[in-house]
């Protein structure tokens, strides 16, 4: 039932009326939401959300296969009785687009959670008409009564006399509080009389999440510490906020993971590396580039325990410890690039075959610095013992000669070289390592981010990654026909892949950036859309 009324109404508010500036008097929506909320979506300024979502809707509607998205605007307008992307329509609904809105999910003492909708009122009479019409058309409740609750008077709608309340609302401080169900009048009255110290607006966790996300998001979803929704989600058990903003150029999403007592262990990740210069020497046609400028050791302390017991046992049987022989060896500033293997064959690609030969799927390059070259050499000798060289060929006294280690696979080789404290690794055809080393020594062009926003993700903070969508699409399209199999099954696989390639071809880049904020780990992602191709006129 919420889907029939409250969620479409919230979408209307989130879209808002474009072109509004400033804020009219009235408290923020979180003033009426209790801090002990299960989860809440806050739209700080509906006018801004309107401009961004309208532009995004127009851009996404042009994607191949996006007919449903293109039609969604008309469907929602039909449900609400006005177009929420039309500023005139929203004004006629009585909503003040210069202020914020919220949708909160509240605990109800063992009963199913209750929803509270907070709307900014620009015209009380028009707002009343909107809610009365929605109650009648969406809930079949056209009997209107006044329901006093303490010092507040609520407006309730029922299907008939003697039946439970279907919808109730009240207006206070130019804000409409709306809820559904038998307890709706009590719920909106409690929200109106909520003490400031119990409100989400003054909650420390919500404030920390808002500061971590900054002013960029046009909409924020928040689940506080202790929310039942986070009970089994241990990475975000101390609270999490998700921020969204959009425009004609794409979609931006950020997550602020509150750290609570875990913050010291995350502060240990900070390392001040400078992998951007190394990234610029990786393969110029790489489809994915990533960097880690934090401390690899503490990062391994968080990632290695996620390995399956079988994987750890398999490594231990070879005398290898991924923490000791990998993460602990590296200094801050690690650069990595990946691309699809030109010999990729989707048929027969299983977890077992990838474990035996990962180069069937990808080609890779990586560059890093090691903290202790001698310790690194000892670890590499355990991983891939080098062949014994004649005595005359062994390095003399002084600086040790560069060491090279290789592991052959059916699809190529994984090779790495340690020169001083510089570690270079390449996986692919024989000779890939030499090409990487030549670029590191100043020969030839390297990787360049496809857009300025993608380039920003490869600098600062803990780390970042960039997917060049155009190169990825080109790489898949360049695969030979037999890479997808033969016969009818191959045709089906190719058709499925093409279905994903069509919308992917409209993207320019997907980027991710990680950084630490006060009390939070912030992960920011951006999906960039290619500019629409100009129409050719006859």
PDB file of N, CA and C in Angstrom, residues 43 46 98 117 148 154 185 212 217 223 234 237 249 261 339 346 355 373 394 400 420 440 456 469 512 532:
ATOM      1  N   UNK A  43      15.564  14.507   1.180  1.00  0.00           N
ATOM      2  CA  UNK A  43      15.838  15.342   0.010  1.00  0.00           C
ATOM      3  C   UNK A  43      16.036  16.761   0.524  1.00  0.00           C
ATOM      4  N   UNK A  46      14.134  20.224  -2.777  1.00  0.00           N
ATOM      5  CA  UNK A  46      13.417  19.543  -3.841  1.00  0.00           C
ATOM      6  C   UNK A  46      13.625  20.182  -5.208  1.00  0.00           C
ATOM      7  N   UNK A  98      11.486  24.926  -2.509  1.00  0.00           N
ATOM      8  CA  UNK A  98      12.719  25.508  -1.981  1.00  0.00           C
ATOM      9  C   UNK A  98      13.176  24.825  -0.701  1.00  0.00           C
ATOM     10  N   UNK A 117       5.809  10.447   6.041  1.00  0.00           N
ATOM     11  CA  UNK A 117       6.182  11.307   4.923  1.00  0.00           C
ATOM     12  C   UNK A 117       6.173  12.752   5.387  1.00  0.00           C
ATOM     13  N   UNK A 148      -8.538  15.092  16.931  1.00  0.00           N
ATOM     14  CA  UNK A 148      -7.620  15.754  17.868  1.00  0.00           C
ATOM     15  C   UNK A 148      -6.677  14.750  18.516  1.00  0.00           C
ATOM     16  N   UNK A 154      -5.476  16.618  13.750  1.00  0.00           N
ATOM     17  CA  UNK A 154      -5.104  15.940  12.511  1.00  0.00           C
ATOM     18  C   UNK A 154      -6.316  15.814  11.602  1.00  0.00           C
ATOM     19  N   UNK A 185      -2.916   8.888  12.717  1.00  0.00           N
ATOM     20  CA  UNK A 185      -3.132  10.158  13.420  1.00  0.00           C
ATOM     21  C   UNK A 185      -2.198  10.277  14.620  1.00  0.00           C
ATOM     22  N   UNK A 212      30.365  13.960   6.133  1.00  0.00           N
ATOM     23  CA  UNK A 212      31.226  13.118   5.303  1.00  0.00           C
ATOM     24  C   UNK A 212      30.803  13.166   3.839  1.00  0.00           C
ATOM     25  N   UNK A 217      25.219  15.578  -2.550  1.00  0.00           N
ATOM     26  CA  UNK A 217      24.032  14.753  -2.805  1.00  0.00           C
ATOM     27  C   UNK A 217      22.736  15.561  -2.861  1.00  0.00           C
ATOM     28  N   UNK A 223      20.701   4.940   7.443  1.00  0.00           N
ATOM     29  CA  UNK A 223      20.308   3.943   8.440  1.00  0.00           C
ATOM     30  C   UNK A 223      21.248   4.119   9.627  1.00  0.00           C
ATOM     31  N   UNK A 234      27.458  -6.540   8.771  1.00  0.00           N
ATOM     32  CA  UNK A 234      28.522  -6.121   9.695  1.00  0.00           C
ATOM     33  C   UNK A 234      29.414  -5.020   9.141  1.00  0.00           C
ATOM     34  N   UNK A 237      27.628  -1.828  10.268  1.00  0.00           N
ATOM     35  CA  UNK A 237      26.862  -1.957  11.512  1.00  0.00           C
ATOM     36  C   UNK A 237      26.846  -0.675  12.330  1.00  0.00           C
ATOM     37  N   UNK A 249      25.037  14.687 -17.459  1.00  0.00           N
ATOM     38  CA  UNK A 249      26.291  13.979 -17.670  1.00  0.00           C
ATOM     39  C   UNK A 249      26.376  12.640 -16.989  1.00  0.00           C
ATOM     40  N   UNK A 261      33.771   2.545  16.810  1.00  0.00           N
ATOM     41  CA  UNK A 261      35.016   2.130  17.472  1.00  0.00           C
ATOM     42  C   UNK A 261      36.053   1.546  16.526  1.00  0.00           C
ATOM     43  N   UNK A 339      42.724  -5.550 -18.589  1.00  0.00           N
ATOM     44  CA  UNK A 339      41.998  -5.547 -19.856  1.00  0.00           C
ATOM     45  C   UNK A 339      41.577  -6.972 -20.164  1.00  0.00           C
ATOM     46  N   UNK A 346      34.481 -17.444 -23.938  1.00  0.00           N
ATOM     47  CA  UNK A 346      33.492 -17.521 -22.874  1.00  0.00           C
ATOM     48  C   UNK A 346      33.043 -18.945 -22.606  1.00  0.00           C
ATOM     49  N   UNK A 355      40.930 -20.320 -11.975  1.00  0.00           N
ATOM     50  CA  UNK A 355      41.891 -20.517 -10.894  1.00  0.00           C
ATOM     51  C   UNK A 355      43.193 -21.101 -11.447  1.00  0.00           C
ATOM     52  N   UNK A 373      63.606  -4.669  -0.101  1.00  0.00           N
ATOM     53  CA  UNK A 373      63.879  -5.472  -1.296  1.00  0.00           C
ATOM     54  C   UNK A 373      64.385  -6.877  -0.992  1.00  0.00           C
ATOM     55  N   UNK A 394      76.346 -14.916 -12.308  1.00  0.00           N
ATOM     56  CA  UNK A 394      75.774 -14.320 -11.113  1.00  0.00           C
ATOM     57  C   UNK A 394      76.285 -12.901 -10.917  1.00  0.00           C
ATOM     58  N   UNK A 400      72.362  -5.161  -5.999  1.00  0.00           N
ATOM     59  CA  UNK A 400      71.894  -6.404  -6.610  1.00  0.00           C
ATOM     60  C   UNK A 400      71.282  -6.138  -7.971  1.00  0.00           C
ATOM     61  N   UNK A 420      65.833  -2.598  -7.654  1.00  0.00           N
ATOM     62  CA  UNK A 420      65.908  -1.764  -6.467  1.00  0.00           C
ATOM     63  C   UNK A 420      64.672  -2.017  -5.623  1.00  0.00           C
ATOM     64  N   UNK A 440      58.042   2.263 -18.061  1.00  0.00           N
ATOM     65  CA  UNK A 440      58.443   2.806 -16.761  1.00  0.00           C
ATOM     66  C   UNK A 440      59.752   3.577 -16.859  1.00  0.00           C
ATOM     67  N   UNK A 456      40.170  12.674 -11.816  1.00  0.00           N
ATOM     68  CA  UNK A 456      40.135  13.090 -10.417  1.00  0.00           C
ATOM     69  C   UNK A 456      40.041  11.895  -9.483  1.00  0.00           C
ATOM     70  N   UNK A 469      34.681   2.808 -20.317  1.00  0.00           N
ATOM     71  CA  UNK A 469      33.583   2.028 -20.892  1.00  0.00           C
ATOM     72  C   UNK A 469      33.736   1.858 -22.397  1.00  0.00           C
ATOM     73  N   UNK A 512      35.515   5.236  -9.322  1.00  0.00           N
ATOM     74  CA  UNK A 512      35.309   5.000  -7.892  1.00  0.00           C
ATOM     75  C   UNK A 512      36.475   5.615  -7.139  1.00  0.00           C
ATOM     76  N   UNK A 532      25.009  13.075 -26.289  1.00  0.00           N
ATOM     77  CA  UNK A 532      24.163  12.566 -27.369  1.00  0.00           C
ATOM     78  C   UNK A 532      24.757  12.954 -28.712  1.00  0.00           C
TER      79      UNK A 532
END
